Amino acid sequence: MSLVKLTIKGISYSQTQNGAYALILNEVDGERNLPIVIGAFEAQSIAIALEKEIKPPRPLTHDLFKSFADRFDIVVKQVIIHKLVDGVFFSSIICERDKIEEIIDARTSDAIALAIRFNAPIFTYKNILDKAGIYLNMNSSDKDNEDEDGDEALSTPETFGIESEKNINPGDFSHYTIEELYAKLDEAVQNEDYEKAAKIRDEISRKES
């Protein structure tokens, strides 16, 4: 299976679930995006790592891991989101020490928080992106007075609770047809409600499987 390189597009606050955030990953050589619902602590850790000027007074858990790894010459080479089961993403951290490579299982949010700190690339498999990726139309030139806020919904979170890397239970959309779900997916994307888009996407995948 071929790997697809991803970059971090931003973090959006969940509009339907308190304390949850949607981490948006974008494929480097394409237009698809991969929304992953994460908890507040992980969102904070990722946001702080992205904002190089922000330095917490005491090390966060992921900063502590980075310091520990540096002390013992452990390098994170890459992160791979390798599986998607029932809306949950599974990831592996590829590490190296003394030219010996190890693969460590990790939650996706933790893996990405560490990847940022090690400047390590993030990958997923093409079949996962085919199944869970969505297109975000960020071009506002074709709209009349719509989406004036642009990417502001992806700004750094200001308040942060409880981890959940599971895409929200798609049961609320189970009574819609495939055509209606695709229409609602487009609507959610236009409104930059990526957490809802991930929820609808999972229901579409369930119906089409």
Tab-separated table of C-alpha atoms in Angstrom:
chain	number	residue	atom	x	y	z
A	1	MET	CA	0.000	0.000	0.000
A	2	SER	CA	1.321	3.424	-0.915
A	3	LEU	CA	1.890	6.108	1.703
A	4	VAL	CA	0.529	9.642	1.400
A	5	LYS	CA	2.327	12.494	3.148
A	6	LEU	CA	0.200	14.814	5.279
A	7	THR	CA	0.653	18.266	6.759
A	8	ILE	CA	-1.244	19.943	9.583
A	9	LYS	CA	-3.769	22.431	8.238
A	10	GLY	CA	-5.116	23.567	11.605
A	11	ILE	CA	-7.359	22.878	14.562
A	12	SER	CA	-11.073	23.679	14.678
A	13	TYR	CA	-13.172	23.799	17.853
A	14	SER	CA	-15.996	21.263	17.864
A	15	GLN	CA	-19.349	22.970	17.479
A	16	THR	CA	-21.330	20.019	18.842
A	17	GLN	CA	-19.166	18.385	21.527
A	18	ASN	CA	-17.769	20.348	24.463
A	19	GLY	CA	-14.063	19.872	25.025
A	20	ALA	CA	-13.405	18.305	21.611
A	21	TYR	CA	-11.462	19.630	18.646
A	22	ALA	CA	-11.050	18.610	15.022
A	23	LEU	CA	-7.451	18.292	13.858
A	24	ILE	CA	-7.318	18.868	10.086
A	25	LEU	CA	-4.584	17.087	8.130
A	26	ASN	CA	-4.036	17.897	4.460
A	27	GLU	CA	-2.413	15.665	1.845
A	28	VAL	CA	0.737	17.313	0.486
A	29	ASP	CA	0.228	16.429	-3.168
A	30	GLY	CA	-3.538	16.714	-3.312
A	31	GLU	CA	-6.650	18.477	-2.093
A	32	ARG	CA	-8.117	15.993	0.363
A	33	ASN	CA	-8.219	16.639	4.075
A	34	LEU	CA	-8.410	14.216	6.981
A	35	PRO	CA	-10.373	15.499	10.024
A	36	ILE	CA	-9.611	13.710	13.288
A	37	VAL	CA	-11.499	14.483	16.490
A	38	ILE	CA	-9.102	14.877	19.429
A	39	GLY	CA	-9.350	15.951	23.048
A	40	ALA	CA	-8.617	19.331	24.557
A	41	PHE	CA	-5.270	18.427	26.153
A	42	GLU	CA	-3.915	17.022	22.889
A	43	ALA	CA	-5.241	20.025	20.957
A	44	GLN	CA	-3.425	22.324	23.378
A	45	SER	CA	-0.203	20.346	23.071
A	46	ILE	CA	-0.320	20.375	19.266
A	47	ALA	CA	-1.198	24.079	19.157
A	48	ILE	CA	1.693	24.987	21.472
A	49	ALA	CA	4.119	22.957	19.364
A	50	LEU	CA	2.931	24.729	16.210
A	51	GLU	CA	3.345	28.147	17.822
A	52	LYS	CA	7.116	28.174	18.239
A	53	GLU	CA	7.035	31.381	20.290
A	54	ILE	CA	4.864	29.849	23.035
A	55	LYS	CA	6.886	28.245	25.814
A	56	PRO	CA	4.973	26.728	28.754
A	57	PRO	CA	6.535	27.389	32.177
A	58	ARG	CA	6.832	23.642	32.805
A	59	PRO	CA	7.222	20.891	30.164
A	60	LEU	CA	4.040	19.322	28.857
A	61	THR	CA	3.927	15.533	28.634
A	62	HIS	CA	4.998	15.555	24.982
A	63	ASP	CA	7.808	18.024	25.743
A	64	LEU	CA	9.001	15.694	28.509
A	65	PHE	CA	9.017	12.772	26.080
A	66	LYS	CA	11.061	14.859	23.622
A	67	SER	CA	13.619	15.768	26.311
A	68	PHE	CA	13.810	12.136	27.429
A	69	ALA	CA	14.312	10.934	23.854
A	70	ASP	CA	16.984	13.554	23.167
A	71	ARG	CA	18.888	12.555	26.305
A	72	PHE	CA	19.006	8.915	25.187
A	73	ASP	CA	19.572	9.639	21.477
A	74	ILE	CA	16.161	8.406	20.383
A	75	VAL	CA	14.855	9.995	17.192
A	76	VAL	CA	11.293	9.912	15.885
A	77	LYS	CA	11.715	9.324	12.163
A	78	GLN	CA	8.072	9.400	11.066
A	79	VAL	CA	4.476	8.844	12.099
A	80	ILE	CA	2.092	6.630	10.140
A	81	ILE	CA	-1.700	6.640	10.553
A	82	HIS	CA	-2.016	3.001	9.562
A	83	LYS	CA	-5.574	1.896	10.384
A	84	LEU	CA	-9.141	3.180	10.633
A	85	VAL	CA	-11.648	0.989	12.475
A	86	ASP	CA	-15.161	2.119	13.443
A	87	GLY	CA	-14.160	5.764	13.124
A	88	VAL	CA	-11.018	5.378	15.259
A	89	PHE	CA	-7.616	6.151	13.749
A	90	PHE	CA	-4.624	4.005	14.806
A	91	SER	CA	-1.055	5.267	14.452
A	92	SER	CA	2.533	4.085	14.752
A	93	ILE	CA	5.622	6.062	15.732
A	94	ILE	CA	8.760	4.966	13.878
A	95	CYS	CA	11.764	5.553	16.166
A	96	GLU	CA	15.493	4.981	15.760
A	97	ARG	CA	18.365	4.594	18.219
A	98	ASP	CA	21.874	3.409	17.364
A	99	LYS	CA	20.628	2.687	13.842
A	100	ILE	CA	18.058	0.248	15.223
A	101	GLU	CA	14.478	1.025	14.187
A	102	GLU	CA	11.499	0.380	16.444
A	103	ILE	CA	7.756	0.739	15.806
A	104	ILE	CA	5.641	1.973	18.721
A	105	ASP	CA	1.838	1.940	18.815
A	106	ALA	CA	0.325	5.296	19.777
A	107	ARG	CA	-2.850	7.328	19.806
A	108	THR	CA	-2.959	9.488	16.702
A	109	SER	CA	-3.099	12.753	18.647
A	110	ASP	CA	-0.032	11.802	20.729
A	111	ALA	CA	1.850	10.643	17.639
A	112	ILE	CA	1.210	13.915	15.835
A	113	ALA	CA	2.105	16.011	18.896
A	114	LEU	CA	5.461	14.214	18.960
A	115	ALA	CA	5.950	14.403	15.182
A	116	ILE	CA	5.772	18.198	15.371
A	117	ARG	CA	8.384	18.326	18.132
A	118	PHE	CA	10.776	16.052	16.208
A	119	ASN	CA	10.060	17.704	12.833
A	120	ALA	CA	9.079	14.222	11.653
A	121	PRO	CA	6.835	13.678	8.610
A	122	ILE	CA	3.283	12.352	8.979
A	123	PHE	CA	1.912	9.737	6.598
A	124	THR	CA	-1.212	7.685	6.050
A	125	TYR	CA	-2.063	4.964	3.592
A	126	LYS	CA	-3.887	5.826	0.385
A	127	ASN	CA	-6.787	3.495	1.183
A	128	ILE	CA	-7.400	5.323	4.486
A	129	LEU	CA	-7.413	8.689	2.743
A	130	ASP	CA	-9.708	7.289	0.045
A	131	LYS	CA	-12.117	6.171	2.747
A	132	ALA	CA	-11.943	9.067	5.217
A	133	GLY	CA	-10.595	12.043	3.275
A	134	ILE	CA	-12.858	14.958	2.393
A	135	TYR	CA	-12.481	17.887	0.039
A	136	LEU	CA	-12.582	21.335	1.648
A	137	ASN	CA	-13.444	24.109	-0.777
A	138	MET	CA	-11.387	27.000	0.608
A	139	ASN	CA	-11.626	29.113	-2.557
A	140	SER	CA	-14.033	31.950	-1.813
A	141	SER	CA	-13.605	33.741	-5.156
A	142	ASP	CA	-16.525	31.835	-6.651
A	143	LYS	CA	-18.961	32.750	-3.878
A	144	ASP	CA	-20.931	35.895	-3.267
A	145	ASN	CA	-20.163	37.283	0.179
A	146	GLU	CA	-19.729	33.787	1.658
A	147	ASP	CA	-16.952	32.332	3.823
A	148	GLU	CA	-15.567	35.786	4.593
A	149	ASP	CA	-13.842	34.408	7.679
A	150	GLY	CA	-11.602	32.134	5.586
A	151	ASP	CA	-9.445	29.912	7.776
A	152	GLU	CA	-10.251	31.608	11.061
A	153	ALA	CA	-12.125	28.538	12.265
A	154	LEU	CA	-8.775	26.763	12.261
A	155	SER	CA	-7.117	29.162	14.686
A	156	THR	CA	-5.228	28.006	17.777
A	157	PRO	CA	-7.595	26.803	20.525
A	158	GLU	CA	-7.807	29.035	23.573
A	159	THR	CA	-9.518	26.730	26.058
A	160	PHE	CA	-8.792	23.112	26.644
A	161	GLY	CA	-10.691	18.289	28.919
A	162	ILE	CA	-11.156	14.896	27.736
A	163	GLU	CA	-9.488	12.972	24.917
A	164	SER	CA	-11.488	11.377	22.128
A	165	GLU	CA	-9.892	10.268	18.889
A	166	LYS	CA	-13.050	8.477	17.814
A	167	ASN	CA	-15.029	10.275	15.157
A	168	ILE	CA	-18.371	11.216	16.700
A	169	ASN	CA	-21.013	8.445	16.656
A	170	PRO	CA	-22.623	8.620	13.203
A	171	GLY	CA	-26.011	7.301	14.425
A	172	ASP	CA	-27.675	10.717	14.259
A	173	PHE	CA	-27.389	10.612	10.444
A	174	SER	CA	-28.385	6.977	9.949
A	175	HIS	CA	-31.830	7.826	8.566
A	176	TYR	CA	-30.488	9.956	5.693
A	177	THR	CA	-29.946	8.623	2.177
A	178	ILE	CA	-26.505	8.629	0.564
A	179	GLU	CA	-27.489	11.606	-1.600
A	180	GLU	CA	-28.702	13.557	1.436
A	181	LEU	CA	-25.552	12.708	3.354
A	182	TYR	CA	-23.327	14.018	0.563
A	183	ALA	CA	-25.352	17.245	0.487
A	184	LYS	CA	-25.001	17.607	4.242
A	185	LEU	CA	-21.269	16.879	3.980
A	186	ASP	CA	-20.872	19.718	1.477
A	187	GLU	CA	-22.871	22.013	3.763
A	188	ALA	CA	-20.734	21.134	6.794
A	189	VAL	CA	-17.533	21.757	4.832
A	190	GLN	CA	-18.775	25.133	3.593
A	191	ASN	CA	-19.587	26.086	7.199
A	192	GLU	CA	-16.126	24.875	8.283
A	193	ASP	CA	-17.780	22.497	10.751
A	194	TYR	CA	-15.145	19.799	10.277
A	195	GLU	CA	-16.164	17.751	13.300
A	196	LYS	CA	-19.659	17.392	11.822
A	197	ALA	CA	-18.146	16.654	8.412
A	198	ALA	CA	-16.137	13.801	9.933
A	199	LYS	CA	-19.297	12.444	11.528
A	200	ILE	CA	-21.201	12.514	8.223
A	201	ARG	CA	-18.235	11.022	6.377
A	202	ASP	CA	-18.240	8.030	8.738
A	203	GLU	CA	-21.949	7.441	8.131
A	204	ILE	CA	-21.365	7.567	4.350
A	205	SER	CA	-18.554	5.027	4.688
A	206	ARG	CA	-20.799	2.780	6.776
A	207	LYS	CA	-23.632	2.912	4.229
A	208	GLU	CA	-21.321	2.347	1.252
A	209	SER	CA	-19.429	-0.558	2.819
